[in-house]
Amino acid sequence: MSSSASHPQATASHDDPDSDSDLDIDLQELDPITASESTGGSRLRQTHQSREERRAEQQRSGRIALRNLRMGGLRVPGKRHRVYGDLGRNRQGEGDDSEGLLDDDGAGEGARSSAGSAEDDAPLLSGVRQSQSSLDTFDKVAGLGSRLRLPSFLSSGSNTQAEAEEQVSYNEDHDPSSSRTVSIGIQQTSSFPPNAVSNAKYTPWSFLPVTLYNEFSFFFNMYFLLVALSQAIPALRIGYLSTYIVPLAFVLSITLGKEAFDDIERRRRDTEANSEGYSVLQFDTHETANGARFTPRRKSKSLANKKTKKGGKRVASDPLYDIQEEEENIDGHGLAVARPSSTVYEIVKRSRDLKVGDVLKLGKDQRVPADVIILRSYSNEVLPTHDITPTDEMSPRIKSALVDPVSDPPFERTSATEAGSFGSISGDGTTPSADAGGVGETFIRTDQLDGETDWKLRLGSPLTQSLDPTEFVRLRVIAGKPDRKVNEFIGTIELHPSERTVYDRTSVPSSPQDVRADTESKTAPLTIDNTAWANTVLASNATTYAVVVYTGIQTRSAMSTSASRSKTGLLEYEINSLTKILCALTLSLSIVLVALEGFGSTGESIWYVKIMRFLVLFSTIVPISLRVNLDMGKSVYSWFIQRDPDIKGAVVRTSTIPEELGRIEYLLSDKTGTLTQNEMEMKKIHVGTVSYANEAMDEVTAYVKQGFSLPASLESDDSSLITPSSTYIASAMISATRTRREIGFRVRDVVLALAICHNVTPTREEENGQTVTSYQASSPDEIAIVQWTEAVGLRLLHRDRKGMVLESVDTGRPVVRVRILEVFPFTSEGKRMGIIVQFVASSEGDQSEDGEIWFYQKGADTVMTSIVAANDWLDEETANMAREGLRTLVVGRKKLSIQQYQEFSVKYKEASVAIHGRDDGISRVVSHYLEKDLELLGVTGVEDKLQKDVKPSLELLRNAGIKIWMLTGDKVETARCVAVSAKLVARGQYVHTIAKLKRKDNAQDLLDFLRSKPDACLLIDGESLALLLKYFREDFISLAVRLPAVVACRCSPTQKADIAKLIREYTKKRICCIGDGGNDVSMIQAADVGVGIVGKEGRQASLAADFSIEQFCHLTKLLVWHGRNSYKRSAKLAQFVIHRGLIISVCQTMYSIAIKFEPEGLYKDWLLVGYATVYTMAPVFSLVLDKDVDEELANLYPELYKELTSGSSLSYRTFFVWVFVSIYQGGMIQGLSQILTEVDGPKMVAVSFTVLVINELCMVAFEITTWHPVMIFSLLGTLLVYIASIPFLGGYFDLAFILSWAFVWRIAAISAVSLIPPYAAKLIRRKVRPPSYRKVQGL
């Protein structure tokens, strides 16, 4: 029967004036075949049936899928633009269309339908056809307007309350601050932050206010601003206004320009990171493709709005547009046409353009740009399911799966589910198990997020793993609010009914469950195993589809990162303090001079005006050029760092704090990628009587070659395989001694154990036309061991969840084949992993059950010592390897009879299904049946490769007086091994471990014990650290900062930053943090100096750091050489600039006293400006090229760095020494000039100013330790410039007097008196108490 048969029926219903053409739907109109069969082929009785008759009729009829009734779900206000995939959403507590459709009785049933999920297989049309409907029932329908809600005419409850509840539920679902609902393929109902990385400190609007505030928060900038503003008052004006305004404007321009340049560079680097391209799936529904995606809904709405004519009659409407359309799509055989829900095509989006709801297509070694939920993953070695075409040879089960990949409920564990083609399902049926053959699995590297070296296994939800990408538009993800916890996630994913799936018209559903499977929304839980957070990297050779759920500042990594802050060096604060002293000196001097005059007032000025004028005159004591010189010096230091050939790739991102590199006392370092390369290498193996390492591994290779070779009689038999009990003796071993043969068998057994006992899966991919085999596993240790077994001759050829095959590298033929019976994965609590395998003696008998069964186990020596059989060498050998910094694993095995295994299997399964105490029960069974008296095979030592020159670098930094802390997110054992191998812990040094601390009383005891071990290294985990910081904050930090080394493991990014802040606040010392991953950004930004290493997987740390380098060993030169030079040069430069300002102020004081305390300027206008710029600036600034020792000596004697931490180069002592020198020289210059010439006049000014310039040039020459050509040029050039400018200074000097010998001898005499005593004092002090650099130079 065609669909047109339903039209007369619909027309008949329209003849009834009380009939509702939109709602009175005959069952036969929807499914004629089912209705006909259920009524014996006759048409359904039409109008005026009693409710009981209708109910009985419907119970006999076929049930219609809810998704075939596409009516009011999209007409709810606020949902008009939702696609069909949204129908049925928000069922919690809503009076949705399903409530009316599922209503079996009349009033009240709709509201009583399940709040959890609507039952689509409930009787659909009961109570709908009531030809004699009452008037007020009709009024209820008409009153609803355009919102065509079926429950409204069935329910007598209040609609207002239901609508209010629905609106509240809707708002809660879409509140971005709480949980969020992410729909795929359509625009989100809420706005979310953009997915942009930003390390910028300023915005275009905040730049000027923030930078100006920072500048004027320094006292001397504010002082000069007030001095400059005072020149707007005529009574206070001295000389040109520009003399005071221009220097201040120049200083601010230089500083703001540097800040702007640095921030623009940060933005440029952020733009590079944000412009990285990603493949994104674009969904196009068929309605959208035709330009009318929402047309059917709008048509239905318009029809609903025109329910009545004049007189209240109903208007006839077209009966159910969508049902008609689906009926037309059914072919002649009655099969559903598998029409996809959408069309998918790939586009490339930049990282910053990614939005919540985008589906990414990610590949191997690709960085995840945002927090995502994994939908589907398949190995690139296998074809994805949706690309497989069903063939006649396939089983009907697989064919049906290809046609409708989600026909089986993912939450029901059945034999069909287990045998399906989409991987195994875990015990609770919610997630694929780890042995699913790689289907739905992918590994990710999280070392950039949490610092852990182990790869993490991630799984696609079973609800989505088998789903074709064209059906992703039917998905909706419900996730919690943004959170910084990287190891926790709870959410759900929903799959809504297919819009295009229709039933076979020739068959009737055999059970309600068959209907429910295709018509219900399906829900599956989401856990941390289904996620991949931003800045993790896909490690598997697989293609992964993932939907973005959190972007930008709401990602886990961003929320664990503190905001960028403007950093100010300690030198700046020290100079600020000195400036306050100078200002107090200026004020005191001004008051003293006015007081000496008796606070008298002349006709034009009163005493307080004189004080203000003196303050302006003495403003040179606080030299504004100090900031200019220091800022320009910082730029020079940055230039030196970036162009140093020994630290290529170094970048200075914050050019305002290079001097801080010379003041570091605490170094906080990440481990993974910073101290280590995160590459494991098998270094040593001990088999009980002999140890193999380095070149001796060749002997192991020979033993393996002999142990896995078959005798000549069996070489032609390709089916023969090796088992542990095989006693074949290779021809080369026949003549060997008995001891050598025994060692050969032991080596064979331990290599075989290592090749079997792991969770490694080999993958193959094409590279340059060649097949390359790589390995993937959760731990790089295991990969290192499997790579080693391949290197010595036994390769892992194949592994799946049922078994594995090993081949001989020498012969290229499979030599070992095992069936995997049970796997006991590694846990941080158990510290061991085991596997039960059954060996196959012949490849033709792989299904036999009489093969040897062996239990293999490997683990940490701390737990394996009590499991293996008694021996006399294990403890000693593991201790030896631990001292070398190797990660030790003890390997053992045990043979099981079939009876033993069956007995174990029964008990193990019983324990596995226990409701209470399951884990403890499983542990008891394994311990009782397996973990007893294992045969000890050997011990392996794996090294985590260190970065280049890490050991000498750490030793040099320690000798430089820097206390080193290692902060890592990795395991305790791993952190200990790296600390030992990197020589962070000295040989024989006691390591005090605090782990899993949960009680306060225990904490106090541990602290008391540690207090008695001041030379110990502290090893503490994140949990214990959190407890100590919470209850014993002061005690712990006061104790920890005195220890020579601290290792903190299992630290979150936030904990790392908190430790950095705590040390900084408690000690008031300078700390440096270095890291390479996104998990280190918070720590780097919290430090006084942040150093980022350009990592393999990302540049987050490098971009956020103040200094970026490429290797850890570059840090030593950055600190010990560049940092030391920067600080010493800036200290000397600051003192000279202060000296230069003080000496001219002393001259001014002497002059004011001589002219009876009048506030008149000695040097005015150009002389004042020229002295601070043209005549002295270049020689003084050339001090930035000075160095007291060469680089070789600085590295040879790192103790030279240690003395800088006390700040002795620029202290109150050195400051007052320079103040006294300035007072002496200024007094001599001005006093003698006035005595030898005149008190006031151009002759005195000429002599005084000339001696002043010569004095400054000579003082610079006296302070230079290592001459540089630029220094010589600047000194001689400045002197020549001054001499050349004298003829143009006739307005200030007596030029005739300058040409006389009287001028020359006066200059010589005054200069000698001014310079010789300070220089002589310097020589005497150097002889009596030579500085450290003079000591090492004299050796």
PDB file of C-alpha atoms in Angstrom, residues 808-992:
ATOM      1  CA  SER A 808      63.925 -14.126  15.458  1.00  0.00           C
ATOM      2  CA  VAL A 809      65.689 -11.088  14.065  1.00  0.00           C
ATOM      3  CA  ASP A 810      68.442 -13.343  12.756  1.00  0.00           C
ATOM      4  CA  THR A 811      66.268 -15.771  10.769  1.00  0.00           C
ATOM      5  CA  GLY A 812      63.177 -13.618  10.268  1.00  0.00           C
ATOM      6  CA  ARG A 813      60.849 -16.505  11.158  1.00  0.00           C
ATOM      7  CA  PRO A 814      58.351 -16.683  14.068  1.00  0.00           C
ATOM      8  CA  VAL A 815      59.908 -18.616  16.934  1.00  0.00           C
ATOM      9  CA  VAL A 816      57.479 -18.052  19.825  1.00  0.00           C
ATOM     10  CA  ARG A 817      53.717 -17.892  19.866  1.00  0.00           C
ATOM     11  CA  VAL A 818      51.616 -17.512  22.980  1.00  0.00           C
ATOM     12  CA  ARG A 819      47.964 -17.176  23.874  1.00  0.00           C
ATOM     13  CA  ILE A 820      47.260 -14.475  26.461  1.00  0.00           C
ATOM     14  CA  LEU A 821      45.098 -15.891  29.238  1.00  0.00           C
ATOM     15  CA  GLU A 822      45.191 -13.070  31.797  1.00  0.00           C
ATOM     16  CA  VAL A 823      46.893  -9.677  32.098  1.00  0.00           C
ATOM     17  CA  PHE A 824      47.505  -7.909  35.412  1.00  0.00           C
ATOM     18  CA  PRO A 825      48.342  -4.312  34.527  1.00  0.00           C
ATOM     19  CA  PHE A 826      50.806  -2.136  36.411  1.00  0.00           C
ATOM     20  CA  THR A 827      49.406   0.103  39.142  1.00  0.00           C
ATOM     21  CA  SER A 828      51.163   2.689  41.270  1.00  0.00           C
ATOM     22  CA  GLU A 829      50.018   0.786  44.363  1.00  0.00           C
ATOM     23  CA  GLY A 830      51.032  -2.689  43.201  1.00  0.00           C
ATOM     24  CA  LYS A 831      54.248  -1.539  41.454  1.00  0.00           C
ATOM     25  CA  ARG A 832      54.279  -4.680  39.314  1.00  0.00           C
ATOM     26  CA  MET A 833      52.604  -6.158  36.259  1.00  0.00           C
ATOM     27  CA  GLY A 834      52.031  -9.781  35.326  1.00  0.00           C
ATOM     28  CA  ILE A 835      50.751 -11.934  32.503  1.00  0.00           C
ATOM     29  CA  ILE A 836      49.632 -15.542  32.165  1.00  0.00           C
ATOM     30  CA  VAL A 837      50.353 -17.051  28.756  1.00  0.00           C
ATOM     31  CA  GLN A 838      50.028 -20.440  27.124  1.00  0.00           C
ATOM     32  CA  PHE A 839      52.826 -21.366  24.761  1.00  0.00           C
ATOM     33  CA  VAL A 840      52.040 -22.972  21.422  1.00  0.00           C
ATOM     34  CA  ALA A 841      54.522 -25.644  20.491  1.00  0.00           C
ATOM     35  CA  SER A 842      53.491 -25.726  16.857  1.00  0.00           C
ATOM     36  CA  SER A 843      51.841 -23.127  14.648  1.00  0.00           C
ATOM     37  CA  GLU A 844      49.502 -25.842  13.422  1.00  0.00           C
ATOM     38  CA  GLY A 845      48.228 -26.513  16.891  1.00  0.00           C
ATOM     39  CA  ASP A 846      47.514 -23.022  18.112  1.00  0.00           C
ATOM     40  CA  GLN A 847      44.097 -23.991  19.361  1.00  0.00           C
ATOM     41  CA  SER A 848      45.352 -26.864  21.505  1.00  0.00           C
ATOM     42  CA  GLU A 849      44.836 -26.490  25.198  1.00  0.00           C
ATOM     43  CA  ASP A 850      47.701 -28.697  26.347  1.00  0.00           C
ATOM     44  CA  GLY A 851      50.473 -26.120  25.861  1.00  0.00           C
ATOM     45  CA  GLU A 852      52.672 -24.944  28.692  1.00  0.00           C
ATOM     46  CA  ILE A 853      51.126 -22.260  30.908  1.00  0.00           C
ATOM     47  CA  TRP A 854      53.490 -19.748  32.490  1.00  0.00           C
ATOM     48  CA  PHE A 855      53.005 -16.786  34.749  1.00  0.00           C
ATOM     49  CA  TYR A 856      55.500 -13.973  34.188  1.00  0.00           C
ATOM     50  CA  GLN A 857      55.850 -10.966  36.433  1.00  0.00           C
ATOM     51  CA  LYS A 858      58.115  -7.934  36.646  1.00  0.00           C
ATOM     52  CA  GLY A 859      58.092  -5.106  39.146  1.00  0.00           C
ATOM     53  CA  ALA A 860      59.935  -2.906  41.586  1.00  0.00           C
ATOM     54  CA  ASP A 861      62.459  -4.622  43.811  1.00  0.00           C
ATOM     55  CA  THR A 862      60.628  -3.388  46.914  1.00  0.00           C
ATOM     56  CA  VAL A 863      57.635  -5.628  46.156  1.00  0.00           C
ATOM     57  CA  MET A 864      59.278  -8.416  44.150  1.00  0.00           C
ATOM     58  CA  THR A 865      61.789  -9.312  46.864  1.00  0.00           C
ATOM     59  CA  SER A 866      59.077 -11.067  48.883  1.00  0.00           C
ATOM     60  CA  ILE A 867      57.527 -12.710  45.804  1.00  0.00           C
ATOM     61  CA  VAL A 868      60.517 -14.406  44.206  1.00  0.00           C
ATOM     62  CA  ALA A 869      62.252 -17.420  45.676  1.00  0.00           C
ATOM     63  CA  ALA A 870      65.021 -16.928  48.224  1.00  0.00           C
ATOM     64  CA  ASN A 871      68.327 -15.750  46.751  1.00  0.00           C
ATOM     65  CA  ASP A 872      71.517 -14.065  47.880  1.00  0.00           C
ATOM     66  CA  TRP A 873      72.181 -11.503  45.149  1.00  0.00           C
ATOM     67  CA  LEU A 874      68.984  -9.544  44.412  1.00  0.00           C
ATOM     68  CA  ASP A 875      69.250  -6.874  47.117  1.00  0.00           C
ATOM     69  CA  GLU A 876      72.892  -6.164  46.411  1.00  0.00           C
ATOM     70  CA  GLU A 877      72.444  -5.869  42.646  1.00  0.00           C
ATOM     71  CA  THR A 878      69.353  -3.664  42.792  1.00  0.00           C
ATOM     72  CA  ALA A 879      71.172  -1.366  45.235  1.00  0.00           C
ATOM     73  CA  ASN A 880      74.110  -1.123  42.831  1.00  0.00           C
ATOM     74  CA  MET A 881      71.836  -0.200  39.942  1.00  0.00           C
ATOM     75  CA  ALA A 882      69.932   2.312  42.055  1.00  0.00           C
ATOM     76  CA  ARG A 883      73.184   4.057  42.944  1.00  0.00           C
ATOM     77  CA  GLU A 884      73.813   4.463  39.239  1.00  0.00           C
ATOM     78  CA  GLY A 885      70.397   6.099  38.863  1.00  0.00           C
ATOM     79  CA  LEU A 886      68.919   3.191  36.895  1.00  0.00           C
ATOM     80  CA  ARG A 887      65.251   2.230  37.187  1.00  0.00           C
ATOM     81  CA  THR A 888      65.319  -1.395  38.263  1.00  0.00           C
ATOM     82  CA  LEU A 889      62.799  -4.092  37.417  1.00  0.00           C
ATOM     83  CA  VAL A 890      62.927  -7.599  38.853  1.00  0.00           C
ATOM     84  CA  VAL A 891      61.736 -10.352  36.495  1.00  0.00           C
ATOM     85  CA  GLY A 892      60.356 -13.708  37.618  1.00  0.00           C
ATOM     86  CA  ARG A 893      58.252 -16.579  36.330  1.00  0.00           C
ATOM     87  CA  LYS A 894      56.251 -19.577  37.499  1.00  0.00           C
ATOM     88  CA  LYS A 895      54.976 -22.593  35.613  1.00  0.00           C
ATOM     89  CA  LEU A 896      51.346 -23.537  36.122  1.00  0.00           C
ATOM     90  CA  SER A 897      49.705 -26.840  35.429  1.00  0.00           C
ATOM     91  CA  ILE A 898      46.375 -26.805  33.638  1.00  0.00           C
ATOM     92  CA  GLN A 899      44.695 -27.847  36.872  1.00  0.00           C
ATOM     93  CA  GLN A 900      46.366 -25.033  38.815  1.00  0.00           C
ATOM     94  CA  TYR A 901      45.360 -22.496  36.223  1.00  0.00           C
ATOM     95  CA  GLN A 902      41.765 -23.708  36.138  1.00  0.00           C
ATOM     96  CA  GLU A 903      41.555 -23.545  39.917  1.00  0.00           C
ATOM     97  CA  PHE A 904      43.001 -20.027  39.874  1.00  0.00           C
ATOM     98  CA  SER A 905      40.661 -18.985  37.072  1.00  0.00           C
ATOM     99  CA  VAL A 906      37.561 -20.052  38.994  1.00  0.00           C
ATOM    100  CA  LYS A 907      38.605 -18.186  42.130  1.00  0.00           C
ATOM    101  CA  TYR A 908      39.699 -15.148  40.146  1.00  0.00           C
ATOM    102  CA  LYS A 909      36.348 -14.877  38.386  1.00  0.00           C
ATOM    103  CA  GLU A 910      34.513 -15.225  41.659  1.00  0.00           C
ATOM    104  CA  ALA A 911      36.546 -12.385  43.141  1.00  0.00           C
ATOM    105  CA  SER A 912      36.065 -10.279  40.006  1.00  0.00           C
ATOM    106  CA  VAL A 913      32.273 -10.245  40.311  1.00  0.00           C
ATOM    107  CA  ALA A 914      32.146  -9.564  44.043  1.00  0.00           C
ATOM    108  CA  ILE A 915      30.197  -6.439  44.926  1.00  0.00           C
ATOM    109  CA  HIS A 916      32.169  -5.597  48.061  1.00  0.00           C
ATOM    110  CA  GLY A 917      35.919  -5.798  48.520  1.00  0.00           C
ATOM    111  CA  ARG A 918      36.538  -6.691  44.878  1.00  0.00           C
ATOM    112  CA  ASP A 919      40.092  -5.302  44.683  1.00  0.00           C
ATOM    113  CA  ASP A 920      41.180  -6.907  47.922  1.00  0.00           C
ATOM    114  CA  GLY A 921      39.653 -10.211  46.880  1.00  0.00           C
ATOM    115  CA  ILE A 922      41.437 -10.181  43.530  1.00  0.00           C
ATOM    116  CA  SER A 923      44.743  -9.334  45.231  1.00  0.00           C
ATOM    117  CA  ARG A 924      44.335 -12.240  47.662  1.00  0.00           C
ATOM    118  CA  VAL A 925      43.611 -14.711  44.867  1.00  0.00           C
ATOM    119  CA  VAL A 926      46.574 -13.569  42.770  1.00  0.00           C
ATOM    120  CA  SER A 927      48.861 -13.590  45.769  1.00  0.00           C
ATOM    121  CA  HIS A 928      47.752 -17.052  46.876  1.00  0.00           C
ATOM    122  CA  TYR A 929      47.887 -18.820  43.527  1.00  0.00           C
ATOM    123  CA  LEU A 930      50.543 -16.948  41.581  1.00  0.00           C
ATOM    124  CA  GLU A 931      52.789 -14.643  43.588  1.00  0.00           C
ATOM    125  CA  LYS A 932      54.647 -17.282  45.571  1.00  0.00           C
ATOM    126  CA  ASP A 933      58.155 -18.583  45.046  1.00  0.00           C
ATOM    127  CA  LEU A 934      58.613 -17.211  41.566  1.00  0.00           C
ATOM    128  CA  GLU A 935      61.775 -18.282  39.802  1.00  0.00           C
ATOM    129  CA  LEU A 936      64.036 -15.217  39.774  1.00  0.00           C
ATOM    130  CA  LEU A 937      65.224 -14.684  36.200  1.00  0.00           C
ATOM    131  CA  GLY A 938      67.078 -11.411  36.389  1.00  0.00           C
ATOM    132  CA  VAL A 939      67.145  -7.681  37.043  1.00  0.00           C
ATOM    133  CA  THR A 940      67.019  -4.972  34.395  1.00  0.00           C
ATOM    134  CA  GLY A 941      68.317  -1.427  34.668  1.00  0.00           C
ATOM    135  CA  VAL A 942      66.683   1.234  32.500  1.00  0.00           C
ATOM    136  CA  GLU A 943      68.095   4.739  32.260  1.00  0.00           C
ATOM    137  CA  ASP A 944      66.012   7.826  31.627  1.00  0.00           C
ATOM    138  CA  LYS A 945      68.365   9.638  29.270  1.00  0.00           C
ATOM    139  CA  LEU A 946      69.496  12.934  30.684  1.00  0.00           C
ATOM    140  CA  GLN A 947      69.747  16.095  28.672  1.00  0.00           C
ATOM    141  CA  LYS A 948      73.177  17.025  27.406  1.00  0.00           C
ATOM    142  CA  ASP A 949      75.671  17.950  30.178  1.00  0.00           C
ATOM    143  CA  VAL A 950      73.046  17.925  32.927  1.00  0.00           C
ATOM    144  CA  LYS A 951      75.393  16.432  35.538  1.00  0.00           C
ATOM    145  CA  PRO A 952      78.224  18.998  35.207  1.00  0.00           C
ATOM    146  CA  SER A 953      75.674  21.795  34.900  1.00  0.00           C
ATOM    147  CA  LEU A 954      73.957  20.902  38.172  1.00  0.00           C
ATOM    148  CA  GLU A 955      77.298  20.482  39.910  1.00  0.00           C
ATOM    149  CA  LEU A 956      78.478  23.895  38.713  1.00  0.00           C
ATOM    150  CA  LEU A 957      75.245  25.564  39.810  1.00  0.00           C
ATOM    151  CA  ARG A 958      75.471  23.912  43.215  1.00  0.00           C
ATOM    152  CA  ASN A 959      79.038  25.176  43.603  1.00  0.00           C
ATOM    153  CA  ALA A 960      77.763  28.629  42.692  1.00  0.00           C
ATOM    154  CA  GLY A 961      75.678  28.552  45.858  1.00  0.00           C
ATOM    155  CA  ILE A 962      72.354  27.828  44.169  1.00  0.00           C
ATOM    156  CA  LYS A 963      69.985  25.476  45.986  1.00  0.00           C
ATOM    157  CA  ILE A 964      68.237  23.209  43.486  1.00  0.00           C
ATOM    158  CA  TRP A 965      64.689  21.881  43.788  1.00  0.00           C
ATOM    159  CA  MET A 966      63.259  19.401  41.292  1.00  0.00           C
ATOM    160  CA  LEU A 967      59.493  19.636  40.905  1.00  0.00           C
ATOM    161  CA  THR A 968      57.829  16.987  38.770  1.00  0.00           C
ATOM    162  CA  GLY A 969      54.452  15.406  38.204  1.00  0.00           C
ATOM    163  CA  ASP A 970      56.067  11.991  37.798  1.00  0.00           C
ATOM    164  CA  LYS A 971      56.173   9.037  40.182  1.00  0.00           C
ATOM    165  CA  VAL A 972      58.272   8.868  43.354  1.00  0.00           C
ATOM    166  CA  GLU A 973      60.525   6.068  42.096  1.00  0.00           C
ATOM    167  CA  THR A 974      61.154   7.826  38.796  1.00  0.00           C
ATOM    168  CA  ALA A 975      61.988  11.103  40.509  1.00  0.00           C
ATOM    169  CA  ARG A 976      64.434   9.367  42.870  1.00  0.00           C
ATOM    170  CA  CYS A 977      66.252   7.631  40.011  1.00  0.00           C
ATOM    171  CA  VAL A 978      66.626  10.827  38.003  1.00  0.00           C
ATOM    172  CA  ALA A 979      67.799  12.766  41.070  1.00  0.00           C
ATOM    173  CA  VAL A 980      70.527  10.173  41.601  1.00  0.00           C
ATOM    174  CA  SER A 981      71.545   9.828  37.947  1.00  0.00           C
ATOM    175  CA  ALA A 982      71.651  13.610  37.469  1.00  0.00           C
ATOM    176  CA  LYS A 983      73.847  13.952  40.589  1.00  0.00           C
ATOM    177  CA  LEU A 984      71.243  16.165  42.194  1.00  0.00           C
ATOM    178  CA  VAL A 985      71.741  13.812  45.118  1.00  0.00           C
ATOM    179  CA  ALA A 986      75.405  13.372  45.937  1.00  0.00           C
ATOM    180  CA  ARG A 987      76.900   9.910  46.362  1.00  0.00           C
ATOM    181  CA  GLY A 988      76.191   8.683  49.868  1.00  0.00           C
ATOM    182  CA  GLN A 989      73.796  11.525  50.634  1.00  0.00           C
ATOM    183  CA  TYR A 990      70.809  10.508  52.724  1.00  0.00           C
ATOM    184  CA  VAL A 991      67.463  10.819  50.946  1.00  0.00           C
ATOM    185  CA  HIS A 992      64.550  11.381  53.319  1.00  0.00           C
TER     186      HIS A 992
END
